[in-house]
Amino acid sequence: MKKLTKEKEFNKKFCGRYSGVNCCQFNNKTIPYELYNWHISEMIKMLDRVKKKLIFPKSVIINSEGITKLILGTIYSGQLKRLNELKQTLK
């Protein structure tokens, strides 16, 4: 699976407003608690945006029939389940 962004770009996008601090290095004990919370909330927002842009819209499932409907429904619910698992992991 292709990475969505490079680490440097990710840091710039999510951590750019904190100059000199790399909030992606969670093992570093000097990271402020507020910064960690901000990072987690940004990740959850990003997952919610991804949820709205799944591989195909739900209408495709409704308009399909038989085994196709079953397969598409399974993929769709699997994606939602995985996103929810990721959100729980980040909390």
JSON list of C-alpha atoms in Angstrom, two decimals:
[
{"chain": "A", "resi": 1, "resn": "MET", "atom": "CA", "xyz": [0.00, 0.00, 0.00]},
{"chain": "A", "resi": 2, "resn": "LYS", "atom": "CA", "xyz": [1.37, 3.39, -1.00]},
{"chain": "A", "resi": 3, "resn": "LYS", "atom": "CA", "xyz": [2.06, 5.90, 1.76]},
{"chain": "A", "resi": 4, "resn": "LEU", "atom": "CA", "xyz": [-0.30, 8.87, 1.61]},
{"chain": "A", "resi": 5, "resn": "THR", "atom": "CA", "xyz": [2.38, 11.39, 2.49]},
{"chain": "A", "resi": 6, "resn": "LYS", "atom": "CA", "xyz": [6.06, 11.35, 3.22]},
{"chain": "A", "resi": 7, "resn": "GLU", "atom": "CA", "xyz": [7.00, 11.79, 6.88]},
{"chain": "A", "resi": 8, "resn": "LYS", "atom": "CA", "xyz": [8.48, 15.24, 6.21]},
{"chain": "A", "resi": 9, "resn": "GLU", "atom": "CA", "xyz": [5.28, 16.40, 4.46]},
{"chain": "A", "resi": 10, "resn": "PHE", "atom": "CA", "xyz": [3.16, 14.89, 7.23]},
{"chain": "A", "resi": 11, "resn": "ASN", "atom": "CA", "xyz": [5.17, 16.74, 9.88]},
{"chain": "A", "resi": 12, "resn": "LYS", "atom": "CA", "xyz": [4.85, 19.98, 7.93]},
{"chain": "A", "resi": 13, "resn": "LYS", "atom": "CA", "xyz": [1.08, 19.57, 7.50]},
{"chain": "A", "resi": 14, "resn": "PHE", "atom": "CA", "xyz": [0.20, 18.51, 11.03]},
{"chain": "A", "resi": 15, "resn": "CYS", "atom": "CA", "xyz": [3.08, 19.87, 13.08]},
{"chain": "A", "resi": 16, "resn": "GLY", "atom": "CA", "xyz": [4.14, 22.98, 11.16]},
{"chain": "A", "resi": 17, "resn": "ARG", "atom": "CA", "xyz": [2.66, 25.46, 13.60]},
{"chain": "A", "resi": 18, "resn": "TYR", "atom": "CA", "xyz": [5.00, 24.20, 16.32]},
{"chain": "A", "resi": 19, "resn": "SER", "atom": "CA", "xyz": [8.40, 25.34, 15.11]},
{"chain": "A", "resi": 20, "resn": "GLY", "atom": "CA", "xyz": [11.28, 23.17, 16.19]},
{"chain": "A", "resi": 21, "resn": "VAL", "atom": "CA", "xyz": [9.05, 20.41, 17.54]},
{"chain": "A", "resi": 22, "resn": "ASN", "atom": "CA", "xyz": [8.47, 17.14, 15.72]},
{"chain": "A", "resi": 23, "resn": "CYS", "atom": "CA", "xyz": [5.25, 15.85, 17.21]},
{"chain": "A", "resi": 24, "resn": "CYS", "atom": "CA", "xyz": [5.55, 12.54, 15.35]},
{"chain": "A", "resi": 25, "resn": "GLN", "atom": "CA", "xyz": [8.36, 11.41, 17.65]},
{"chain": "A", "resi": 26, "resn": "PHE", "atom": "CA", "xyz": [6.16, 10.21, 20.50]},
{"chain": "A", "resi": 27, "resn": "ASN", "atom": "CA", "xyz": [9.06, 8.55, 22.34]},
{"chain": "A", "resi": 28, "resn": "ASN", "atom": "CA", "xyz": [10.58, 11.96, 22.95]},
{"chain": "A", "resi": 29, "resn": "LYS", "atom": "CA", "xyz": [9.55, 12.90, 26.50]},
{"chain": "A", "resi": 30, "resn": "THR", "atom": "CA", "xyz": [9.82, 16.64, 25.80]},
{"chain": "A", "resi": 31, "resn": "ILE", "atom": "CA", "xyz": [6.64, 16.73, 23.70]},
{"chain": "A", "resi": 32, "resn": "PRO", "atom": "CA", "xyz": [3.98, 18.90, 25.35]},
{"chain": "A", "resi": 33, "resn": "TYR", "atom": "CA", "xyz": [0.80, 17.04, 26.33]},
{"chain": "A", "resi": 34, "resn": "GLU", "atom": "CA", "xyz": [-1.38, 19.57, 24.47]},
{"chain": "A", "resi": 35, "resn": "LEU", "atom": "CA", "xyz": [0.59, 18.96, 21.29]},
{"chain": "A", "resi": 36, "resn": "TYR", "atom": "CA", "xyz": [0.04, 15.19, 21.56]},
{"chain": "A", "resi": 37, "resn": "ASN", "atom": "CA", "xyz": [-3.71, 15.71, 22.04]},
{"chain": "A", "resi": 38, "resn": "TRP", "atom": "CA", "xyz": [-3.83, 18.09, 19.08]},
{"chain": "A", "resi": 39, "resn": "HIS", "atom": "CA", "xyz": [-2.06, 15.54, 16.88]},
{"chain": "A", "resi": 40, "resn": "ILE", "atom": "CA", "xyz": [-4.48, 12.75, 17.86]},
{"chain": "A", "resi": 41, "resn": "SER", "atom": "CA", "xyz": [-7.52, 14.95, 17.18]},
{"chain": "A", "resi": 42, "resn": "GLU", "atom": "CA", "xyz": [-6.11, 15.87, 13.74]},
{"chain": "A", "resi": 43, "resn": "MET", "atom": "CA", "xyz": [-5.63, 12.18, 12.92]},
{"chain": "A", "resi": 44, "resn": "ILE", "atom": "CA", "xyz": [-9.24, 11.43, 13.90]},
{"chain": "A", "resi": 45, "resn": "LYS", "atom": "CA", "xyz": [-10.49, 14.31, 11.71]},
{"chain": "A", "resi": 46, "resn": "MET", "atom": "CA", "xyz": [-8.45, 12.91, 8.83]},
{"chain": "A", "resi": 47, "resn": "LEU", "atom": "CA", "xyz": [-9.99, 9.45, 9.31]},
{"chain": "A", "resi": 48, "resn": "ASP", "atom": "CA", "xyz": [-13.47, 10.98, 9.27]},
{"chain": "A", "resi": 49, "resn": "ARG", "atom": "CA", "xyz": [-12.65, 12.67, 5.95]},
{"chain": "A", "resi": 50, "resn": "VAL", "atom": "CA", "xyz": [-11.40, 9.35, 4.57]},
{"chain": "A", "resi": 51, "resn": "LYS", "atom": "CA", "xyz": [-14.63, 7.66, 5.67]},
{"chain": "A", "resi": 52, "resn": "LYS", "atom": "CA", "xyz": [-16.59, 10.06, 3.43]},
{"chain": "A", "resi": 53, "resn": "LYS", "atom": "CA", "xyz": [-14.42, 9.11, 0.44]},
{"chain": "A", "resi": 54, "resn": "LEU", "atom": "CA", "xyz": [-14.51, 5.32, 0.48]},
{"chain": "A", "resi": 55, "resn": "ILE", "atom": "CA", "xyz": [-13.72, 3.32, -2.67]},
{"chain": "A", "resi": 56, "resn": "PHE", "atom": "CA", "xyz": [-17.32, 3.58, -3.85]},
{"chain": "A", "resi": 57, "resn": "PRO", "atom": "CA", "xyz": [-20.47, 5.32, -2.60]},
{"chain": "A", "resi": 58, "resn": "LYS", "atom": "CA", "xyz": [-23.14, 3.36, -0.72]},
{"chain": "A", "resi": 59, "resn": "SER", "atom": "CA", "xyz": [-25.56, 3.90, -3.63]},
{"chain": "A", "resi": 60, "resn": "VAL", "atom": "CA", "xyz": [-23.49, 1.39, -5.66]},
{"chain": "A", "resi": 61, "resn": "ILE", "atom": "CA", "xyz": [-24.42, -1.31, -3.13]},
{"chain": "A", "resi": 62, "resn": "ILE", "atom": "CA", "xyz": [-28.10, -0.37, -3.19]},
{"chain": "A", "resi": 63, "resn": "ASN", "atom": "CA", "xyz": [-28.24, -0.50, -7.01]},
{"chain": "A", "resi": 64, "resn": "SER", "atom": "CA", "xyz": [-26.38, -3.83, -7.36]},
{"chain": "A", "resi": 65, "resn": "GLU", "atom": "CA", "xyz": [-27.90, -7.32, -7.10]},
{"chain": "A", "resi": 66, "resn": "GLY", "atom": "CA", "xyz": [-27.09, -10.82, -5.87]},
{"chain": "A", "resi": 67, "resn": "ILE", "atom": "CA", "xyz": [-23.52, -11.85, -5.17]},
{"chain": "A", "resi": 68, "resn": "THR", "atom": "CA", "xyz": [-22.18, -8.47, -6.36]},
{"chain": "A", "resi": 69, "resn": "LYS", "atom": "CA", "xyz": [-24.29, -6.73, -3.72]},
{"chain": "A", "resi": 70, "resn": "LEU", "atom": "CA", "xyz": [-23.03, -9.15, -1.07]},
{"chain": "A", "resi": 71, "resn": "ILE", "atom": "CA", "xyz": [-19.36, -8.66, -2.00]},
{"chain": "A", "resi": 72, "resn": "LEU", "atom": "CA", "xyz": [-19.60, -4.86, -2.24]},
{"chain": "A", "resi": 73, "resn": "GLY", "atom": "CA", "xyz": [-21.49, -4.70, 1.05]},
{"chain": "A", "resi": 74, "resn": "THR", "atom": "CA", "xyz": [-18.81, -6.77, 2.76]},
{"chain": "A", "resi": 75, "resn": "ILE", "atom": "CA", "xyz": [-16.01, -4.53, 1.44]},
{"chain": "A", "resi": 76, "resn": "TYR", "atom": "CA", "xyz": [-17.88, -1.38, 2.46]},
{"chain": "A", "resi": 77, "resn": "SER", "atom": "CA", "xyz": [-18.64, -2.57, 6.00]},
{"chain": "A", "resi": 78, "resn": "GLY", "atom": "CA", "xyz": [-15.06, -3.86, 6.34]},
{"chain": "A", "resi": 79, "resn": "GLN", "atom": "CA", "xyz": [-13.70, -0.43, 5.48]},
{"chain": "A", "resi": 80, "resn": "LEU", "atom": "CA", "xyz": [-15.95, 1.26, 8.04]},
{"chain": "A", "resi": 81, "resn": "LYS", "atom": "CA", "xyz": [-14.97, -1.31, 10.69]},
{"chain": "A", "resi": 82, "resn": "ARG", "atom": "CA", "xyz": [-11.25, -0.78, 9.98]},
{"chain": "A", "resi": 83, "resn": "LEU", "atom": "CA", "xyz": [-11.59, 3.02, 10.20]},
{"chain": "A", "resi": 84, "resn": "ASN", "atom": "CA", "xyz": [-13.39, 2.68, 13.53]},
{"chain": "A", "resi": 85, "resn": "GLU", "atom": "CA", "xyz": [-10.63, 0.37, 14.81]},
{"chain": "A", "resi": 86, "resn": "LEU", "atom": "CA", "xyz": [-8.02, 2.96, 13.81]},
{"chain": "A", "resi": 87, "resn": "LYS", "atom": "CA", "xyz": [-9.94, 5.69, 15.62]},
{"chain": "A", "resi": 88, "resn": "GLN", "atom": "CA", "xyz": [-10.08, 3.58, 18.79]},
{"chain": "A", "resi": 89, "resn": "THR", "atom": "CA", "xyz": [-6.34, 2.88, 18.52]},
{"chain": "A", "resi": 90, "resn": "LEU", "atom": "CA", "xyz": [-5.58, 6.60, 18.24]},
{"chain": "A", "resi": 91, "resn": "LYS", "atom": "CA", "xyz": [-7.69, 7.55, 21.29]}
]
